[in-house]
Coordinates of C-alpha atoms in Angstrom, one line a residue:
Chain P
X1 CA 0.3 -6.5 -0.6
X2 CA 0.0 -9.3 1.9
X3 CA -2.6 -9.1 4.6
X4 CA -1.7 -12.1 6.8
X5 CA 1.6 -13.1 8.3
X6 CA 2.1 -16.7 9.5
X7 CA 4.3 -17.6 12.3
X8 CA 6.5 -19.6 12.5
X9 CA 8.0 -19.6 9.0
X10 CA 9.1 -23.2 9.5
X11 CA 8.1 -26.0 11.9
X12 CA 9.6 -29.4 12.3
X13 CA 8.0 -32.1 14.4
X14 CA 7.7 -35.8 14.9
X15 CA 4.8 -37.9 13.9
X16 CA 2.1 -38.0 16.6
X17 CA 2.9 -34.5 17.9
X18 CA 0.6 -31.5 17.5
X19 CA 1.5 -28.6 15.2
X20 CA 0.4 -25.1 15.8
X21 CA 0.6 -22.3 13.3
X22 CA -0.4 -18.7 13.8
X23 CA -1.7 -16.0 11.5
X24 CA -1.9 -12.3 12.1
X25 CA -3.7 -9.9 9.9
X26 CA -4.0 -6.1 9.6
X27 CA -7.6 -5.0 8.8
X28 CA -11.1 -6.1 9.8
X29 CA -12.3 -9.2 8.0
X30 CA -15.6 -11.1 7.6
X31 CA -13.8 -14.5 7.3
X32 CA -10.4 -16.1 7.4
X33 CA -9.4 -19.3 5.5
X34 CA -6.6 -21.8 5.8
X35 CA -5.1 -23.6 2.8
X36 CA -2.5 -26.3 2.4
X37 CA 0.0 -26.6 -0.4
X38 CA 2.1 -29.7 -1.1
X39 CA 5.4 -29.0 -2.7
X40 CA 5.0 -27.9 -6.3
X41 CA 1.2 -28.3 -6.3
X42 CA -1.8 -26.1 -6.1
X43 CA -3.5 -25.0 -2.9
X44 CA -6.2 -27.0 -1.2
X45 CA -8.8 -25.3 1.0
X46 CA -8.8 -26.6 4.6
X47 CA -11.3 -24.6 6.6
X48 CA -13.1 -21.3 6.7
X49 CA -13.9 -19.4 9.9
X50 CA -16.3 -16.4 10.0
X51 CA -15.7 -13.3 12.0
X52 CA -18.5 -14.2 14.4
X53 CA -17.0 -17.6 15.2
X54 CA -14.3 -18.2 17.7
X55 CA -13.4 -21.8 17.0
X56 CA -14.0 -24.4 14.4
X57 CA -13.1 -28.0 14.0
X58 CA -12.6 -30.3 11.0
X59 CA -11.2 -33.7 11.6
X60 CA -7.7 -33.3 13.1
X61 CA -7.8 -29.5 12.5
X62 CA -8.8 -26.9 15.0
X63 CA -8.9 -23.2 14.0
X64 CA -9.4 -20.3 16.4
X65 CA -10.1 -16.7 15.6
X66 CA -9.5 -13.7 17.8
X67 CA -10.8 -10.6 16.1
X68 CA -9.7 -8.3 18.9
X69 CA -6.1 -9.4 18.4
X70 CA -6.5 -9.8 14.6
X71 CA -5.1 -13.3 14.9
X72 CA -5.9 -16.9 14.1
X73 CA -4.3 -20.2 14.8
X74 CA -4.4 -23.6 13.1
X75 CA -3.8 -26.7 15.2
X76 CA -3.1 -30.0 13.6
X77 CA -3.4 -32.8 16.2
X78 CA -1.6 -36.2 16.0
X79 CA 0.5 -35.1 12.9
X80 CA 1.3 -37.5 10.2
X81 CA 4.1 -37.5 7.6
X82 CA 1.4 -36.8 5.0
X83 CA 0.8 -33.4 6.8
X84 CA 4.2 -32.2 5.5
X85 CA 3.3 -29.1 3.4
X86 CA 3.1 -25.4 3.5
X87 CA 0.1 -23.8 5.2
X88 CA -1.3 -20.4 4.4
X89 CA -3.9 -18.2 5.9
X90 CA -6.0 -16.0 3.6
X91 CA -8.4 -13.2 4.0
X92 CA -10.6 -11.4 1.5
X93 CA -9.2 -8.1 0.4
X94 CA -11.0 -5.0 1.8
X95 CA -12.2 -3.6 -1.5
X96 CA -13.2 -6.9 -3.1
X97 CA -13.4 -10.6 -2.7
X98 CA -10.1 -11.9 -3.9
X99 CA -8.1 -13.8 -1.2
X100 CA -4.9 -12.2 0.1
X101 CA -2.4 -14.8 1.3
X102 CA 0.3 -14.7 3.9
X103 CA 3.8 -16.1 3.3
X104 CA 3.0 -19.4 4.8
X105 CA 4.3 -21.8 7.4
X106 CA 6.3 -24.8 6.1
X107 CA 5.6 -27.9 8.2
X108 CA 7.8 -30.9 8.2
X109 CA 6.6 -34.1 9.9
X110 CA 9.2 -36.8 10.3
X111 CA 8.5 -40.4 11.1
Chain I
X1 CA -14.6 -34.6 -8.5
X2 CA -14.5 -31.4 -10.5
X3 CA -11.1 -29.7 -10.8
X4 CA -9.6 -26.5 -12.1
X5 CA -7.5 -27.5 -15.1
X6 CA -4.3 -25.7 -16.0
X7 CA -1.8 -26.2 -18.8
X8 CA 1.1 -26.6 -19.3
X9 CA 2.3 -27.8 -15.9
X10 CA 5.9 -26.7 -16.7
X11 CA 7.2 -24.1 -19.2
X12 CA 10.8 -23.1 -19.9
X13 CA 11.2 -20.1 -22.1
X14 CA 14.0 -17.7 -23.0
X15 CA 13.7 -14.1 -21.9
X16 CA 12.1 -11.7 -24.4
X17 CA 9.9 -14.6 -25.7
X18 CA 6.2 -14.7 -25.4
X19 CA 4.5 -17.3 -23.2
X20 CA 0.9 -18.2 -22.5
X21 CA -0.9 -20.2 -19.8
X22 CA -4.4 -21.7 -20.0
X23 CA -7.0 -22.3 -17.2
X24 CA -10.3 -24.0 -17.3
X25 CA -12.2 -23.4 -14.1
X26 CA -14.8 -25.7 -12.5
X27 CA -18.0 -25.7 -14.5
X28 CA -20.4 -23.1 -13.3
X29 CA -17.8 -21.1 -11.4
X30 CA -18.4 -17.4 -12.3
X31 CA -15.3 -16.0 -10.7
X32 CA -11.8 -16.8 -11.9
X33 CA -8.4 -15.6 -10.4
X34 CA -4.8 -15.7 -11.6
X35 CA -2.2 -15.7 -8.9
X36 CA 1.6 -15.6 -9.1
X37 CA 3.6 -17.4 -6.4
X38 CA 7.4 -16.8 -6.1
X39 CA 9.2 -19.7 -4.4
X40 CA 8.9 -19.4 -0.7
X41 CA 6.2 -16.8 -0.8
X42 CA 2.4 -16.8 -0.7
X43 CA 0.3 -16.4 -3.9
X44 CA -0.2 -12.8 -5.0
X45 CA -3.3 -11.8 -7.0
X46 CA -2.7 -10.8 -10.6
X47 CA -6.2 -10.5 -12.0
X48 CA -9.8 -11.4 -11.1
X49 CA -12.6 -12.0 -13.5
X50 CA -16.3 -12.1 -12.9
X51 CA -17.7 -14.0 -15.9
X52 CA -16.0 -12.3 -18.8
X53 CA -15.3 -9.0 -17.1
X54 CA -12.2 -8.0 -15.3
X55 CA -13.0 -7.0 -11.7
X56 CA -9.5 -6.3 -10.5
X57 CA -6.2 -6.1 -12.5
X58 CA -4.5 -3.5 -10.3
X59 CA -1.6 -5.8 -9.7
X60 CA -1.2 -7.0 -13.2
X61 CA 2.0 -5.5 -14.9
X62 CA 0.1 -4.4 -18.0
X63 CA 3.1 -3.4 -20.0
X64 CA 3.9 -7.1 -20.4
X65 CA 1.0 -9.2 -19.0
X66 CA -2.5 -9.6 -20.4
X67 CA -5.4 -11.8 -19.4
X68 CA -8.6 -12.7 -21.1
X69 CA -11.7 -14.7 -20.5
X70 CA -13.6 -14.1 -23.7
X71 CA -16.7 -16.4 -23.1
X72 CA -16.6 -16.3 -19.4
X73 CA -15.4 -19.8 -19.1
X74 CA -11.7 -20.6 -19.7
X75 CA -9.0 -18.0 -19.5
X76 CA -5.5 -17.3 -20.9
X77 CA -2.7 -15.4 -19.2
X78 CA 0.0 -14.1 -21.5
X79 CA 3.4 -12.6 -20.9
X80 CA 5.3 -10.8 -23.6
X81 CA 8.2 -10.4 -23.4
X82 CA 9.1 -12.7 -20.5
X83 CA 11.8 -11.5 -18.1
X84 CA 14.0 -13.4 -15.7
X85 CA 12.0 -12.1 -12.8
X86 CA 8.8 -13.7 -14.1
X87 CA 10.0 -17.1 -13.1
X88 CA 7.4 -18.3 -10.7
X89 CA 4.4 -20.6 -10.2
X90 CA 1.2 -19.3 -11.9
X91 CA -1.9 -20.5 -10.2
X92 CA -5.5 -20.3 -11.4
X93 CA -8.4 -20.5 -9.0
X94 CA -12.2 -20.3 -9.3
X95 CA -15.1 -19.8 -7.0
X96 CA -18.8 -20.4 -7.6
X97 CA -19.8 -16.8 -6.8
X98 CA -17.7 -13.8 -6.1
X99 CA -18.8 -13.7 -2.5
X100 CA -16.1 -13.0 0.1
X101 CA -17.0 -16.1 2.2
X102 CA -16.4 -18.5 -0.6
X103 CA -13.9 -21.3 -0.8
X104 CA -11.5 -21.0 -3.7
X105 CA -10.5 -24.1 -5.8
X106 CA -7.0 -24.0 -7.2
X107 CA -5.5 -25.7 -10.2
X108 CA -2.1 -27.5 -10.0
X109 CA -0.4 -24.4 -11.4
X110 CA 2.1 -23.7 -14.2
X111 CA 5.8 -23.6 -13.2
X112 CA 7.5 -21.0 -15.4
X113 CA 11.2 -20.8 -15.7
X114 CA 12.7 -17.9 -17.8
X115 CA 16.3 -18.4 -18.9

């Protein structure tokens, strides 16, 4: 079963614009992670935000977490063509530690 | 930089044949995961190992899938017999501990096509 649901499913923007992706989840969590996947490749960890954090930054990435709404957002500022990829949110499953992934947002950045 | 190694990268097999995938996690990583990713979907957990022990295989179709991690290091995932619906990307990931707040490192995956 999938815990998180990303929105939108697909996003197309121009280089230099900002990209915002949202993730909603169903049950309480102690952390939420975002991953990127280039076409046909494995996933790469981007950022982890804990349940007691509201916002976190890493380079051009900004992640927010609203536990009351069970939602998170990933903002990529000043997008580049190299940011073209699928982005997934993931949360640890309730009974264990394995990450449960959403269906992802496919981002396309054109130059 | 340490990486999770997977082989083969691509595999084409006929239905009803057996197929196996191999994963070597980052050295020292005690927890290993196998995920299956259907095109256009997110990865779905198949099995989780802690050292050589299976922690969670509730989503593993045990009538045809098997996984082992005999010495608590590398791991093999087998499908026998393969079915058309098994066509997917099979991803291996590892974490240093099994803690819920741990970043997972993924291999490049094995793209399986069953014909």
